[in-house]
Amino acid sequence: MRKAVQARVASVATIVAGLVLVGCGSGDGDSEDPKASAASTGTGAGSDTGAGEAAPGPGTPAGGTLTDRAAGSWKSIVDATSDDALETLTVADGKVTAKGPKLDCTGTLDTAGKGGAEAPSLTLSCADGTDGGRGAGTVKMKGADALAIDWAGPEGGFGGPVDSFRRS
């Protein structure tokens, strides 16, 4: 009886190990080589979308700087759960407005970098002086309909919030 139980435990352990190894594979595409992915989607080194991001979709500015691609209205992907959250973001000609339950902010999106490299940064100033840990951040786009801002946070701190938006 004891040998039967040990054999069953060993069998279950082998199956679990096999499942773990299968789960670690690249079948879901998460660990796919970015260059191979870019080649299969038609984007990559030959495209002029800047910052290594995917080309914009239909109805959005094609190519150009991140400022061009980010132009338009954006809505946060999460519901505002605090007074210092951002709900909407509007970008037009490098000028930015951001609003939340208690935030009313304006700022600029700048993509000028050293040596012609795109270094997209956003600087906000809010009406009441409270920016919810924002102020200056780095902007990234994934495709034409996803934009994220990684805020630097207060000076001497460990970073600020990350805001993610979808085109509205």
PDB file of C-alpha atoms in Angstrom:
ATOM      1  CA  MET A   1       0.000   0.000   0.000  1.00  0.00           C
ATOM      2  CA  ARG A   2       2.806   2.360   0.914  1.00  0.00           C
ATOM      3  CA  LYS A   3       4.532   1.785  -2.452  1.00  0.00           C
ATOM      4  CA  ALA A   4       1.268   2.512  -4.283  1.00  0.00           C
ATOM      5  CA  VAL A   5       0.917   5.852  -2.465  1.00  0.00           C
ATOM      6  CA  GLN A   6       4.550   6.749  -3.216  1.00  0.00           C
ATOM      7  CA  ALA A   7       4.054   5.856  -6.871  1.00  0.00           C
ATOM      8  CA  ARG A   8       0.913   7.981  -7.034  1.00  0.00           C
ATOM      9  CA  VAL A   9       2.689  10.974  -5.381  1.00  0.00           C
ATOM     10  CA  ALA A  10       5.591  10.634  -7.815  1.00  0.00           C
ATOM     11  CA  SER A  11       3.155  10.505 -10.722  1.00  0.00           C
ATOM     12  CA  VAL A  12       1.326  13.629  -9.550  1.00  0.00           C
ATOM     13  CA  ALA A  13       4.658  15.428  -9.012  1.00  0.00           C
ATOM     14  CA  THR A  14       5.725  14.545 -12.558  1.00  0.00           C
ATOM     15  CA  ILE A  15       2.464  15.865 -14.003  1.00  0.00           C
ATOM     16  CA  VAL A  16       2.701  19.109 -11.989  1.00  0.00           C
ATOM     17  CA  ALA A  17       6.317  19.624 -13.072  1.00  0.00           C
ATOM     18  CA  GLY A  18       5.307  19.053 -16.690  1.00  0.00           C
ATOM     19  CA  LEU A  19       2.518  21.618 -16.409  1.00  0.00           C
ATOM     20  CA  VAL A  20       4.871  24.165 -14.862  1.00  0.00           C
ATOM     21  CA  LEU A  21       7.363  23.682 -17.677  1.00  0.00           C
ATOM     22  CA  VAL A  22       4.641  24.024 -20.308  1.00  0.00           C
ATOM     23  CA  GLY A  23       3.449  27.219 -18.618  1.00  0.00           C
ATOM     24  CA  CYS A  24       6.985  28.641 -18.809  1.00  0.00           C
ATOM     25  CA  GLY A  25       7.150  28.168 -22.579  1.00  0.00           C
ATOM     26  CA  SER A  26       6.604  30.849 -25.181  1.00  0.00           C
ATOM     27  CA  GLY A  27       3.258  29.513 -26.387  1.00  0.00           C
ATOM     28  CA  ASP A  28       1.438  32.648 -25.183  1.00  0.00           C
ATOM     29  CA  GLY A  29       3.806  35.035 -27.000  1.00  0.00           C
ATOM     30  CA  ASP A  30       4.885  36.922 -23.858  1.00  0.00           C
ATOM     31  CA  SER A  31       8.520  35.865 -24.136  1.00  0.00           C
ATOM     32  CA  GLU A  32       8.745  36.176 -27.895  1.00  0.00           C
ATOM     33  CA  ASP A  33      11.771  37.987 -29.295  1.00  0.00           C
ATOM     34  CA  PRO A  34      10.703  41.655 -29.849  1.00  0.00           C
ATOM     35  CA  LYS A  35      12.595  41.805 -33.161  1.00  0.00           C
ATOM     36  CA  ALA A  36      10.798  38.705 -34.437  1.00  0.00           C
ATOM     37  CA  SER A  37       7.488  40.178 -33.262  1.00  0.00           C
ATOM     38  CA  ALA A  38       8.238  43.477 -34.991  1.00  0.00           C
ATOM     39  CA  ALA A  39       9.121  41.669 -38.208  1.00  0.00           C
ATOM     40  CA  SER A  40       5.906  39.674 -38.136  1.00  0.00           C
ATOM     41  CA  THR A  41       3.759  42.779 -37.551  1.00  0.00           C
ATOM     42  CA  GLY A  42       5.534  44.956 -40.093  1.00  0.00           C
ATOM     43  CA  THR A  43       6.981  47.389 -37.538  1.00  0.00           C
ATOM     44  CA  GLY A  44      10.452  47.693 -36.145  1.00  0.00           C
ATOM     45  CA  ALA A  45      13.750  49.177 -37.201  1.00  0.00           C
ATOM     46  CA  GLY A  46      12.455  50.326 -40.578  1.00  0.00           C
ATOM     47  CA  SER A  47       9.414  52.135 -39.218  1.00  0.00           C
ATOM     48  CA  ASP A  48       9.444  55.807 -38.274  1.00  0.00           C
ATOM     49  CA  THR A  49       7.192  55.699 -35.225  1.00  0.00           C
ATOM     50  CA  GLY A  50       9.841  56.770 -32.710  1.00  0.00           C
ATOM     51  CA  ALA A  51      10.776  55.292 -29.342  1.00  0.00           C
ATOM     52  CA  GLY A  52      10.383  51.743 -30.694  1.00  0.00           C
ATOM     53  CA  GLU A  53       6.594  51.856 -30.433  1.00  0.00           C
ATOM     54  CA  ALA A  54       4.075  50.309 -32.789  1.00  0.00           C
ATOM     55  CA  ALA A  55       2.608  52.316 -35.635  1.00  0.00           C
ATOM     56  CA  PRO A  56      -0.675  54.136 -34.974  1.00  0.00           C
ATOM     57  CA  GLY A  57      -3.938  52.657 -36.178  1.00  0.00           C
ATOM     58  CA  PRO A  58      -6.563  54.097 -38.515  1.00  0.00           C
ATOM     59  CA  GLY A  59      -7.936  57.533 -37.643  1.00  0.00           C
ATOM     60  CA  THR A  60      -4.870  58.555 -35.615  1.00  0.00           C
ATOM     61  CA  PRO A  61      -1.844  60.597 -36.638  1.00  0.00           C
ATOM     62  CA  ALA A  62       0.520  58.429 -38.684  1.00  0.00           C
ATOM     63  CA  GLY A  63       4.179  58.423 -37.715  1.00  0.00           C
ATOM     64  CA  GLY A  64       5.709  61.648 -36.558  1.00  0.00           C
ATOM     65  CA  THR A  65       6.725  62.475 -33.036  1.00  0.00           C
ATOM     66  CA  LEU A  66       5.107  61.153 -29.918  1.00  0.00           C
ATOM     67  CA  THR A  67       3.488  64.566 -29.559  1.00  0.00           C
ATOM     68  CA  ASP A  68       1.755  63.997 -32.907  1.00  0.00           C
ATOM     69  CA  ARG A  69       0.712  60.452 -32.021  1.00  0.00           C
ATOM     70  CA  ALA A  70      -0.505  61.433 -28.537  1.00  0.00           C
ATOM     71  CA  ALA A  71      -2.727  64.235 -29.828  1.00  0.00           C
ATOM     72  CA  GLY A  72      -6.353  63.788 -28.808  1.00  0.00           C
ATOM     73  CA  SER A  73      -8.474  62.883 -25.816  1.00  0.00           C
ATOM     74  CA  TRP A  74      -7.605  60.099 -23.391  1.00  0.00           C
ATOM     75  CA  LYS A  75      -9.542  58.430 -20.565  1.00  0.00           C
ATOM     76  CA  SER A  76      -7.965  56.612 -17.610  1.00  0.00           C
ATOM     77  CA  ILE A  77      -8.222  52.826 -17.749  1.00  0.00           C
ATOM     78  CA  VAL A  78      -9.144  52.741 -14.038  1.00  0.00           C
ATOM     79  CA  ASP A  79     -11.949  54.461 -12.187  1.00  0.00           C
ATOM     80  CA  ALA A  80     -10.807  57.336  -9.988  1.00  0.00           C
ATOM     81  CA  THR A  81     -10.739  56.015  -6.431  1.00  0.00           C
ATOM     82  CA  SER A  82      -9.040  59.018  -4.851  1.00  0.00           C
ATOM     83  CA  ASP A  83      -9.210  62.779  -5.126  1.00  0.00           C
ATOM     84  CA  ASP A  84      -5.693  62.960  -6.597  1.00  0.00           C
ATOM     85  CA  ALA A  85      -6.352  60.536  -9.473  1.00  0.00           C
ATOM     86  CA  LEU A  86      -6.405  61.590 -13.120  1.00  0.00           C
ATOM     87  CA  GLU A  87      -9.518  60.723 -15.143  1.00  0.00           C
ATOM     88  CA  THR A  88      -8.898  62.463 -18.464  1.00  0.00           C
ATOM     89  CA  LEU A  89      -5.962  63.766 -20.449  1.00  0.00           C
ATOM     90  CA  THR A  90      -6.099  65.955 -23.552  1.00  0.00           C
ATOM     91  CA  VAL A  91      -3.078  66.622 -25.770  1.00  0.00           C
ATOM     92  CA  ALA A  92      -3.093  69.274 -28.521  1.00  0.00           C
ATOM     93  CA  ASP A  93       0.024  70.778 -30.134  1.00  0.00           C
ATOM     94  CA  GLY A  94       2.184  69.710 -27.194  1.00  0.00           C
ATOM     95  CA  LYS A  95      -0.138  71.364 -24.660  1.00  0.00           C
ATOM     96  CA  VAL A  96      -1.733  69.081 -22.081  1.00  0.00           C
ATOM     97  CA  THR A  97      -4.761  69.350 -19.818  1.00  0.00           C
ATOM     98  CA  ALA A  98      -5.428  66.710 -17.184  1.00  0.00           C
ATOM     99  CA  LYS A  99      -8.453  66.475 -14.928  1.00  0.00           C
ATOM    100  CA  GLY A 100      -9.504  64.318 -12.015  1.00  0.00           C
ATOM    101  CA  PRO A 101     -11.978  64.465  -9.118  1.00  0.00           C
ATOM    102  CA  LYS A 102     -10.012  67.281  -7.451  1.00  0.00           C
ATOM    103  CA  LEU A 103      -7.235  67.894  -9.989  1.00  0.00           C
ATOM    104  CA  ASP A 104      -7.241  70.514 -12.719  1.00  0.00           C
ATOM    105  CA  CYS A 105      -3.824  70.546 -14.364  1.00  0.00           C
ATOM    106  CA  THR A 106      -2.116  71.965 -17.427  1.00  0.00           C
ATOM    107  CA  GLY A 107       1.283  71.218 -18.861  1.00  0.00           C
ATOM    108  CA  THR A 108       3.470  70.464 -21.846  1.00  0.00           C
ATOM    109  CA  LEU A 109       4.547  67.338 -23.689  1.00  0.00           C
ATOM    110  CA  ASP A 110       8.108  67.664 -24.963  1.00  0.00           C
ATOM    111  CA  THR A 111       9.786  65.123 -27.235  1.00  0.00           C
ATOM    112  CA  ALA A 112      13.009  67.006 -27.938  1.00  0.00           C
ATOM    113  CA  GLY A 113      15.986  64.896 -26.928  1.00  0.00           C
ATOM    114  CA  LYS A 114      19.736  64.939 -27.220  1.00  0.00           C
ATOM    115  CA  GLY A 115      21.158  64.034 -30.618  1.00  0.00           C
ATOM    116  CA  GLY A 116      17.716  63.902 -32.239  1.00  0.00           C
ATOM    117  CA  ALA A 117      16.569  61.000 -30.040  1.00  0.00           C
ATOM    118  CA  GLU A 118      13.007  61.202 -28.851  1.00  0.00           C
ATOM    119  CA  ALA A 119      12.797  61.660 -25.068  1.00  0.00           C
ATOM    120  CA  PRO A 120       9.087  62.122 -24.345  1.00  0.00           C
ATOM    121  CA  SER A 121       8.502  63.979 -21.094  1.00  0.00           C
ATOM    122  CA  LEU A 122       5.384  65.564 -19.620  1.00  0.00           C
ATOM    123  CA  THR A 123       5.383  68.365 -17.081  1.00  0.00           C
ATOM    124  CA  LEU A 124       2.173  69.243 -15.210  1.00  0.00           C
ATOM    125  CA  SER A 125       1.194  72.091 -12.928  1.00  0.00           C
ATOM    126  CA  CYS A 126      -2.106  71.828 -11.061  1.00  0.00           C
ATOM    127  CA  ALA A 127      -4.440  74.669 -10.094  1.00  0.00           C
ATOM    128  CA  ASP A 128      -4.363  74.171  -6.321  1.00  0.00           C
ATOM    129  CA  GLY A 129      -0.667  73.238  -6.194  1.00  0.00           C
ATOM    130  CA  THR A 130      -1.409  69.589  -5.381  1.00  0.00           C
ATOM    131  CA  ASP A 131      -0.482  67.237  -8.197  1.00  0.00           C
ATOM    132  CA  GLY A 132      -0.906  63.849  -6.504  1.00  0.00           C
ATOM    133  CA  GLY A 133       2.797  62.970  -6.729  1.00  0.00           C
ATOM    134  CA  ARG A 134       3.099  63.959 -10.347  1.00  0.00           C
ATOM    135  CA  GLY A 135       4.797  67.048 -11.806  1.00  0.00           C
ATOM    136  CA  ALA A 136       7.226  65.495 -14.283  1.00  0.00           C
ATOM    137  CA  GLY A 137       6.933  62.153 -16.006  1.00  0.00           C
ATOM    138  CA  THR A 138       7.921  60.027 -18.978  1.00  0.00           C
ATOM    139  CA  VAL A 139       5.315  59.236 -21.636  1.00  0.00           C
ATOM    140  CA  LYS A 140       5.112  55.920 -23.465  1.00  0.00           C
ATOM    141  CA  MET A 141       2.680  54.740 -26.112  1.00  0.00           C
ATOM    142  CA  LYS A 142       1.748  51.208 -27.119  1.00  0.00           C
ATOM    143  CA  GLY A 143       0.131  51.347 -30.514  1.00  0.00           C
ATOM    144  CA  ALA A 144      -2.201  54.221 -31.245  1.00  0.00           C
ATOM    145  CA  ASP A 145      -4.692  53.715 -28.436  1.00  0.00           C
ATOM    146  CA  ALA A 146      -2.669  53.168 -25.247  1.00  0.00           C
ATOM    147  CA  LEU A 147      -0.682  55.839 -23.426  1.00  0.00           C
ATOM    148  CA  ALA A 148       1.068  55.601 -20.046  1.00  0.00           C
ATOM    149  CA  ILE A 149       2.829  58.189 -17.915  1.00  0.00           C
ATOM    150  CA  ASP A 150       5.469  57.080 -15.422  1.00  0.00           C
ATOM    151  CA  TRP A 151       5.688  59.973 -12.968  1.00  0.00           C
ATOM    152  CA  ALA A 152       9.011  60.808 -11.291  1.00  0.00           C
ATOM    153  CA  GLY A 153       7.285  61.617  -7.986  1.00  0.00           C
ATOM    154  CA  PRO A 154       8.555  63.974  -5.325  1.00  0.00           C
ATOM    155  CA  GLU A 155      12.251  64.810  -5.302  1.00  0.00           C
ATOM    156  CA  GLY A 156      14.228  62.393  -3.150  1.00  0.00           C
ATOM    157  CA  GLY A 157      11.411  59.842  -3.299  1.00  0.00           C
ATOM    158  CA  PHE A 158      11.159  56.471  -4.978  1.00  0.00           C
ATOM    159  CA  GLY A 159       8.951  57.517  -7.873  1.00  0.00           C
ATOM    160  CA  GLY A 160       5.374  58.504  -8.351  1.00  0.00           C
ATOM    161  CA  PRO A 161       2.209  56.985  -9.714  1.00  0.00           C
ATOM    162  CA  VAL A 162       1.792  55.479 -13.163  1.00  0.00           C
ATOM    163  CA  ASP A 163      -1.252  56.659 -15.104  1.00  0.00           C
ATOM    164  CA  SER A 164      -2.561  54.590 -18.030  1.00  0.00           C
ATOM    165  CA  PHE A 165      -5.026  55.864 -20.607  1.00  0.00           C
ATOM    166  CA  ARG A 166      -6.997  54.672 -23.638  1.00  0.00           C
ATOM    167  CA  ARG A 167      -7.960  56.957 -26.495  1.00  0.00           C
ATOM    168  CA  SER A 168     -11.517  58.212 -26.046  1.00  0.00           C
TER     169      SER A 168
END
